[in-house]
mmCIF file of C-alpha atoms (C1' of nucleotides) in Angstrom:
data_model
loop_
_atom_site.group_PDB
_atom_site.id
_atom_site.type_symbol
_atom_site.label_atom_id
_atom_site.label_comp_id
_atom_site.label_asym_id
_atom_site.label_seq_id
_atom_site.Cartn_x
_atom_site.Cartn_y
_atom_site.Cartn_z
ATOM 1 C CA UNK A 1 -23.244 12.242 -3.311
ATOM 2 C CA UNK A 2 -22.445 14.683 -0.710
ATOM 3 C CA UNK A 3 -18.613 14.626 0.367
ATOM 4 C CA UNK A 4 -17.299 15.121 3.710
ATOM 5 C CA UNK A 5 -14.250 17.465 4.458
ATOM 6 C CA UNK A 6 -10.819 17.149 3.402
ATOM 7 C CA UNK A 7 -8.239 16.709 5.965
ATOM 8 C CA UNK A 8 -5.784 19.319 5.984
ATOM 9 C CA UNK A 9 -2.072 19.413 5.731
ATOM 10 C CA UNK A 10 -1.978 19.335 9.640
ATOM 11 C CA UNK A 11 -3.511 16.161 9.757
ATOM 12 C CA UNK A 12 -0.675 14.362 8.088
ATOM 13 C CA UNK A 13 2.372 16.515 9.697
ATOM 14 C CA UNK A 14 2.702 14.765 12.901
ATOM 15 C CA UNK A 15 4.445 11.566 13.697
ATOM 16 C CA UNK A 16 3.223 8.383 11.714
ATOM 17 C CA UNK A 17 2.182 6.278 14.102
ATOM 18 C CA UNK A 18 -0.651 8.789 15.381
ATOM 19 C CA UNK A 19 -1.530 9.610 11.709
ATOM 20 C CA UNK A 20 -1.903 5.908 10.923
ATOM 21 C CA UNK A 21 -4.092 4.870 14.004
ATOM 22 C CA UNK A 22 -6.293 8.316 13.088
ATOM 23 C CA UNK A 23 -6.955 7.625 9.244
ATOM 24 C CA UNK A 24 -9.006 4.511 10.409
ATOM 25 C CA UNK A 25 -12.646 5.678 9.966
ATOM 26 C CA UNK A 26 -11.462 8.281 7.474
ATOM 27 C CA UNK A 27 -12.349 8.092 4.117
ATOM 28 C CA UNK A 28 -10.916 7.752 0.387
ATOM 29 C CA UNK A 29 -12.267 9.323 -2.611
ATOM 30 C CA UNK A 30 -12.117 8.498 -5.991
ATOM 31 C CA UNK A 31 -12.882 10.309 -9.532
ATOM 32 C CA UNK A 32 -11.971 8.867 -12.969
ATOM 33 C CA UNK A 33 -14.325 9.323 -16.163
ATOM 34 C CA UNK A 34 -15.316 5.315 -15.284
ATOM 35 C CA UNK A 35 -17.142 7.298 -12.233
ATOM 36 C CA UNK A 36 -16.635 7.850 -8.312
ATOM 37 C CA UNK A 37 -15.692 5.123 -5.764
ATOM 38 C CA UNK A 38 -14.840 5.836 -2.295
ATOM 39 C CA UNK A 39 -14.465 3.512 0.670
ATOM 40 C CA UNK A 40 -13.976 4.132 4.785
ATOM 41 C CA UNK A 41 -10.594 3.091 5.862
ATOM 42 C CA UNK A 42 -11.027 0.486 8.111
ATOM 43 C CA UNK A 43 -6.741 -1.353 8.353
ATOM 44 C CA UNK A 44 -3.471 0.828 8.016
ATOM 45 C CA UNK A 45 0.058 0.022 8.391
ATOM 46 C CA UNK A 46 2.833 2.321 9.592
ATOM 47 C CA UNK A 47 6.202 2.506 8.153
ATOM 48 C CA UNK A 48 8.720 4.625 9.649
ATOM 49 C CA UNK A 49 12.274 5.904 8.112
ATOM 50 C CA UNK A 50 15.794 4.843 9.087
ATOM 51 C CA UNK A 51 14.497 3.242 11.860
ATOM 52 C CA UNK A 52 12.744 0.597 10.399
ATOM 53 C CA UNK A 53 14.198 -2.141 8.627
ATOM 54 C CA UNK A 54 10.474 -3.043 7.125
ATOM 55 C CA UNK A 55 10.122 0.719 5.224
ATOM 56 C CA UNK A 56 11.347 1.235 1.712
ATOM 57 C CA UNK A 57 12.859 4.620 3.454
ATOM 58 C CA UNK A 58 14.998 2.446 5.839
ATOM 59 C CA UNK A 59 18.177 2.907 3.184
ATOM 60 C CA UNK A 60 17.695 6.926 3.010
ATOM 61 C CA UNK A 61 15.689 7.982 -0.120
ATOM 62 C CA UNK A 62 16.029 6.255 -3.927
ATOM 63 C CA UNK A 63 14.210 7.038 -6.947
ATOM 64 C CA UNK A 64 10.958 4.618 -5.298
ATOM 65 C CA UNK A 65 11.071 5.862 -1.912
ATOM 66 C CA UNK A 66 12.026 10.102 -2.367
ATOM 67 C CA UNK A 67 8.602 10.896 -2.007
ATOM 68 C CA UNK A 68 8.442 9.240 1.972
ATOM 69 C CA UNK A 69 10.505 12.273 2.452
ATOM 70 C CA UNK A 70 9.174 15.278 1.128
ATOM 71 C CA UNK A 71 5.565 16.728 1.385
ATOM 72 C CA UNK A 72 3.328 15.059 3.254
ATOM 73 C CA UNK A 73 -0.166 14.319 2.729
ATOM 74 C CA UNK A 74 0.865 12.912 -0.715
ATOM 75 C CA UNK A 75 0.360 9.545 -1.976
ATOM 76 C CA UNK A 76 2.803 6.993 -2.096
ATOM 77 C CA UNK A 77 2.389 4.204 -4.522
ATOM 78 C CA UNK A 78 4.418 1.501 -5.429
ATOM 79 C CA UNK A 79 3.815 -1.688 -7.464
ATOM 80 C CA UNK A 80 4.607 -5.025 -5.921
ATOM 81 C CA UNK A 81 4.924 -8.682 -6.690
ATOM 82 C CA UNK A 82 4.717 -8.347 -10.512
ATOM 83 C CA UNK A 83 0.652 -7.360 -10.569
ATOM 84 C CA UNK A 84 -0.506 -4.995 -8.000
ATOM 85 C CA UNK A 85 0.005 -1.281 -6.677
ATOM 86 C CA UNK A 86 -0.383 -0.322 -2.898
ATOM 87 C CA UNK A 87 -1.058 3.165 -1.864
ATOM 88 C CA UNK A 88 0.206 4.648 1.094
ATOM 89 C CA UNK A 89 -0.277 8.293 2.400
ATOM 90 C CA UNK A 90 3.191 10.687 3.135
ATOM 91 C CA UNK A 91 3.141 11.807 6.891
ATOM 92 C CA UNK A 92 5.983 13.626 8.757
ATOM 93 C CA UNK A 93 7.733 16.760 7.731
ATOM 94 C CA UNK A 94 9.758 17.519 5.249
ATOM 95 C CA UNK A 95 13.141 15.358 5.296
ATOM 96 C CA UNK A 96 11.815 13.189 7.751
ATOM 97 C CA UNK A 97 10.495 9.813 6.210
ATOM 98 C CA UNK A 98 7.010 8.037 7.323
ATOM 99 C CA UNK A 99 3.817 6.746 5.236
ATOM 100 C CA UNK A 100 0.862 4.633 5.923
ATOM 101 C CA UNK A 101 0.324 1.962 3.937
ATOM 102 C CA UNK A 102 -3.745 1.570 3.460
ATOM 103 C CA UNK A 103 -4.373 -1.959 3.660
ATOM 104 C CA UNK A 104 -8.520 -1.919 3.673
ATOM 105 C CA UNK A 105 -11.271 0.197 2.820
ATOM 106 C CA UNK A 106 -15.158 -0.836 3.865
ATOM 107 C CA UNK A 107 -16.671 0.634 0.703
ATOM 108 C CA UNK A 108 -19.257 3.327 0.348
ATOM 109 C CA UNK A 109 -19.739 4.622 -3.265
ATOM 110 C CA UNK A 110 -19.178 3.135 -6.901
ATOM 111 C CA UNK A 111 -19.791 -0.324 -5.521
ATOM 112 C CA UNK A 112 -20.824 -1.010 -9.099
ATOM 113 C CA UNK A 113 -17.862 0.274 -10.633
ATOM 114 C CA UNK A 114 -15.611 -1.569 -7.953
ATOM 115 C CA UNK A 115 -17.383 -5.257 -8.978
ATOM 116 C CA UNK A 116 -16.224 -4.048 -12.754
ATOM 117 C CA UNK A 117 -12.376 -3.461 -11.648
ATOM 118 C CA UNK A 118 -12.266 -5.871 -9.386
ATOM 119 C CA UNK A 119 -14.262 -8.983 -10.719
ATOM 120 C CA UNK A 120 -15.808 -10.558 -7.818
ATOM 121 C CA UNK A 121 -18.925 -9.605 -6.047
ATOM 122 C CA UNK A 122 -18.954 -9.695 -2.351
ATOM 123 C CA UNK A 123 -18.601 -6.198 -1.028
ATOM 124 C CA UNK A 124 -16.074 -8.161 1.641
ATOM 125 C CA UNK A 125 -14.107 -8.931 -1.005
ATOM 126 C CA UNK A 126 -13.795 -5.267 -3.180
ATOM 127 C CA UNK A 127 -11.322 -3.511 -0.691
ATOM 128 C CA UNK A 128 -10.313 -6.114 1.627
ATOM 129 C CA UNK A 129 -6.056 -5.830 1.086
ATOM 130 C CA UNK A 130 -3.454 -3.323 -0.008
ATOM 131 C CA UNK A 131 -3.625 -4.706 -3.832
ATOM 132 C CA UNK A 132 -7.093 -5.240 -3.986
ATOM 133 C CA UNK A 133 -8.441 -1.790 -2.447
ATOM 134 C CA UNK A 134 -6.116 -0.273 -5.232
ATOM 135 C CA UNK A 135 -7.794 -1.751 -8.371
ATOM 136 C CA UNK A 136 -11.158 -1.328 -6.905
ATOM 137 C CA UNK A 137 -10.470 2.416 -6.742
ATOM 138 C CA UNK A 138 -9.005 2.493 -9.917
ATOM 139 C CA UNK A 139 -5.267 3.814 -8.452
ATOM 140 C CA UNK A 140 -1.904 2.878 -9.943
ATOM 141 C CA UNK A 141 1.543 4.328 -10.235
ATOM 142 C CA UNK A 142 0.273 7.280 -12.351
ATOM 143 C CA UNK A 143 -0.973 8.445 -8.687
ATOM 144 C CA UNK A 144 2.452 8.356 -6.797
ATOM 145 C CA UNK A 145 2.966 11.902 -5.406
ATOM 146 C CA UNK A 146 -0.897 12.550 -6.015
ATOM 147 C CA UNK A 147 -1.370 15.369 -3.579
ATOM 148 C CA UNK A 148 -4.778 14.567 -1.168
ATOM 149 C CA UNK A 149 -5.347 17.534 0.056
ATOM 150 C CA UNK A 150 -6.573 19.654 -2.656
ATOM 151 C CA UNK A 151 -10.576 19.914 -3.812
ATOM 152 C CA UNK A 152 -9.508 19.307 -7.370
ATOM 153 C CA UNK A 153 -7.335 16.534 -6.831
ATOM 154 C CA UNK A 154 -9.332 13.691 -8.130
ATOM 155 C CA UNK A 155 -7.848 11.460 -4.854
ATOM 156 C CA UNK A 156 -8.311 12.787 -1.688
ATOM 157 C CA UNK A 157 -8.818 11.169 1.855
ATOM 158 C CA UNK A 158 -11.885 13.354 3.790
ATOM 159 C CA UNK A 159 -13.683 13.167 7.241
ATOM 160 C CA UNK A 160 -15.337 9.797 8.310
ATOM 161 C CA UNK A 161 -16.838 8.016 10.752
ATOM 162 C CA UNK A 162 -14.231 7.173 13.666
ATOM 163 C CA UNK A 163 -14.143 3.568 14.567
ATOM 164 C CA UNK A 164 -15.317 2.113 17.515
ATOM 165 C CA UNK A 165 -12.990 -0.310 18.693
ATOM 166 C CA UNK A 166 -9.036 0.006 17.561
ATOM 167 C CA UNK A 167 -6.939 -3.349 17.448
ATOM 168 C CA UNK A 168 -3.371 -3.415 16.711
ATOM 169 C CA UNK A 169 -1.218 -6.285 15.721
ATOM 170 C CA UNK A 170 2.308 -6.476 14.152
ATOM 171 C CA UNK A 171 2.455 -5.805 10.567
ATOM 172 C CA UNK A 172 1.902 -8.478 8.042
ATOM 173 C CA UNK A 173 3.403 -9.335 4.924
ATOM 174 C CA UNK A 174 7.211 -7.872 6.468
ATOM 175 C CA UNK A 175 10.360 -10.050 6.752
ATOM 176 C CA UNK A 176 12.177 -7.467 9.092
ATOM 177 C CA UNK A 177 10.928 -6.051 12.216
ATOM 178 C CA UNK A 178 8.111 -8.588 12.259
ATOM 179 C CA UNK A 179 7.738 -7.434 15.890
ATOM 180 C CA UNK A 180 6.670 -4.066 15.928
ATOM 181 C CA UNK A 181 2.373 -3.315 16.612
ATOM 182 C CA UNK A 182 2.327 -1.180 13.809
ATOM 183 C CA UNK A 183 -1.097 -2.043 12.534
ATOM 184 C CA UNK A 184 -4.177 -0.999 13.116
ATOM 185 C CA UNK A 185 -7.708 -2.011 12.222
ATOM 186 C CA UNK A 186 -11.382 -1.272 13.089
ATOM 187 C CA UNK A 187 -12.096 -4.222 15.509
ATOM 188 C CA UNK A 188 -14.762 -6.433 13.716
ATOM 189 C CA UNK A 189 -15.109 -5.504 10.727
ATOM 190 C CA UNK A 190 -15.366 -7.849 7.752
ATOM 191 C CA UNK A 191 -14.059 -5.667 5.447
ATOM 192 C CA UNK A 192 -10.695 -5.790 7.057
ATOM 193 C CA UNK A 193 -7.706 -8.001 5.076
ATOM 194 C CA UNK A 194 -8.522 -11.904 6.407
ATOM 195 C CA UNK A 195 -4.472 -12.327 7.894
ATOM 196 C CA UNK A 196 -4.358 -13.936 11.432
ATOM 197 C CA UNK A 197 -3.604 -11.596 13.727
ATOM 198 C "C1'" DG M 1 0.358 -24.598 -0.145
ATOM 199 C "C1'" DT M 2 2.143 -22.112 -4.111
ATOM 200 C "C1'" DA M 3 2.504 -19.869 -9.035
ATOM 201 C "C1'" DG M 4 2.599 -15.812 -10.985
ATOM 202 C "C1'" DG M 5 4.421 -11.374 -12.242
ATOM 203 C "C1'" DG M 6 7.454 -7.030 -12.872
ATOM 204 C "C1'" DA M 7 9.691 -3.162 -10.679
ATOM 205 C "C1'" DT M 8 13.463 -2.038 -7.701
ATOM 206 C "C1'" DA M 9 17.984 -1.864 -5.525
ATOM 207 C "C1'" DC M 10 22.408 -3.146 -5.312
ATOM 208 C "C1'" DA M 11 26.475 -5.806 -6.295
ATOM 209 C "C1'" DC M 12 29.163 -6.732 -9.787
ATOM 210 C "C1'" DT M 13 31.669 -6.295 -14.520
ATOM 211 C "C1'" DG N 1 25.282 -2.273 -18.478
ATOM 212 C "C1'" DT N 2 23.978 -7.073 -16.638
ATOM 213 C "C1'" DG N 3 22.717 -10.446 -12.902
ATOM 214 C "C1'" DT N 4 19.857 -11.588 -9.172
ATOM 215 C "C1'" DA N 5 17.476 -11.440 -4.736
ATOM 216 C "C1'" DT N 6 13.750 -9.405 -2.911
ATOM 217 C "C1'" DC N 7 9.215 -7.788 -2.419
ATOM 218 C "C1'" DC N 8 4.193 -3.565 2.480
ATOM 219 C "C1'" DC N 9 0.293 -9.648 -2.622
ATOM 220 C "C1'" DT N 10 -3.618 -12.254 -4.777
ATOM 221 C "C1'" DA N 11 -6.070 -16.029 -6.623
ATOM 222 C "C1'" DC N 12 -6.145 -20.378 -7.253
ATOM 223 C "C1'" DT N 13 -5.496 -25.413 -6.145
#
DNA sequence: GTAGGGATACACT
DNA sequence: GTGTATCCCTACT
């Protein structure tokens, strides 16, 4: 399969909220020996730094959260609620802390493969929340820091098709600064994660 | 509606 | 070093 471009370092070094709302449409590729996967990013979440109570950067950086403040364009992942890993992306320059959490992916390659990882077989159910979208690409905390903007990385987020329609909502899954419009999602898709909105 | 699971951070000793 | 509250969730009932 023919791959588009990667996005370059530019991309990611501006403020978060304007990366996250621009990844949707973008796309997320994935190489292991099991094969390639790759999926269109369809729902993102931003997370800020000291300003926001909901981001593991809110405290200033620990062991977890360092890599929210150093290069961006990296990956972020952390494991959560005793069984699955969430990937976010590193935006902002250096010292300055910000990531977008990917929270859905429509998929487009290795739909086999994702069934395999995943165990169900609806395509609306491969990619459709933070957890999920991670086993169905195969990503775990071996790929915190994974840098996405290099050809022989084998994770790397390239061109895409730009949605249509943007919604935002606030972000879900939070205790703190349940408040804030800091999602966004392609407006009717079904591969989006099924939270009210 | 809720059980499950483990890493993380921080308050303590 | 130990205790414990929390967590950017999922799958099942």
């Amino acid at each position: 399969m023919r791959k588009p471009g990667i996005l370059p370092r530019s991309f990611y070094h501006r403020p978060t909220l304007e990366v996250a709302r621009e990844l949707l449409g973008k796309t997320l590729w994935r190489e292991t020996e099991e094969g390639l996967t790759a999926g269109r990013i369809v729902e993102v979440e931003a997370y800020l730094g000291q300003d926001d109570p909901a981001s593991h950067a809110y405290r200033g950086p620990t062991p977890r959260s360092r890599i929210m403040f150093e290069d961006c364009g990296r990956a972020y992942v952390y494991f959560s609620y005793g069984s699955h890993c969430c990937m976010n992306v590193v935006t902002e320059r250096h010292g300055t802390a910000g990531a977008v959490l990917l929270r859905a992916l429509e998929p487009i390659a290795g739909f086999a493969l994702m069934r395999r990882r995943r165990g169900r077989d609806r395509r609306e159910d491969l990619c459709s929340g933070p957890g999920k979208l991670a086993q169905a690409m195969g990503i775990t905390l071996r790929d915190n820091g994974a840098d996405l903007k290099l050809t022989r990385s084998t994770l790397t987020i390239r061109e895409g098709r730009i949605p249509l329609e943007i919604g935002i909502s606030p972000r879900v899954g939070i205790s703190k600064a349940t408040d804030r419009p800091f999602r966004f999602f392609e407006r009717g898709s079904p591969y989006v994660s099924r939270v009210r909105v």
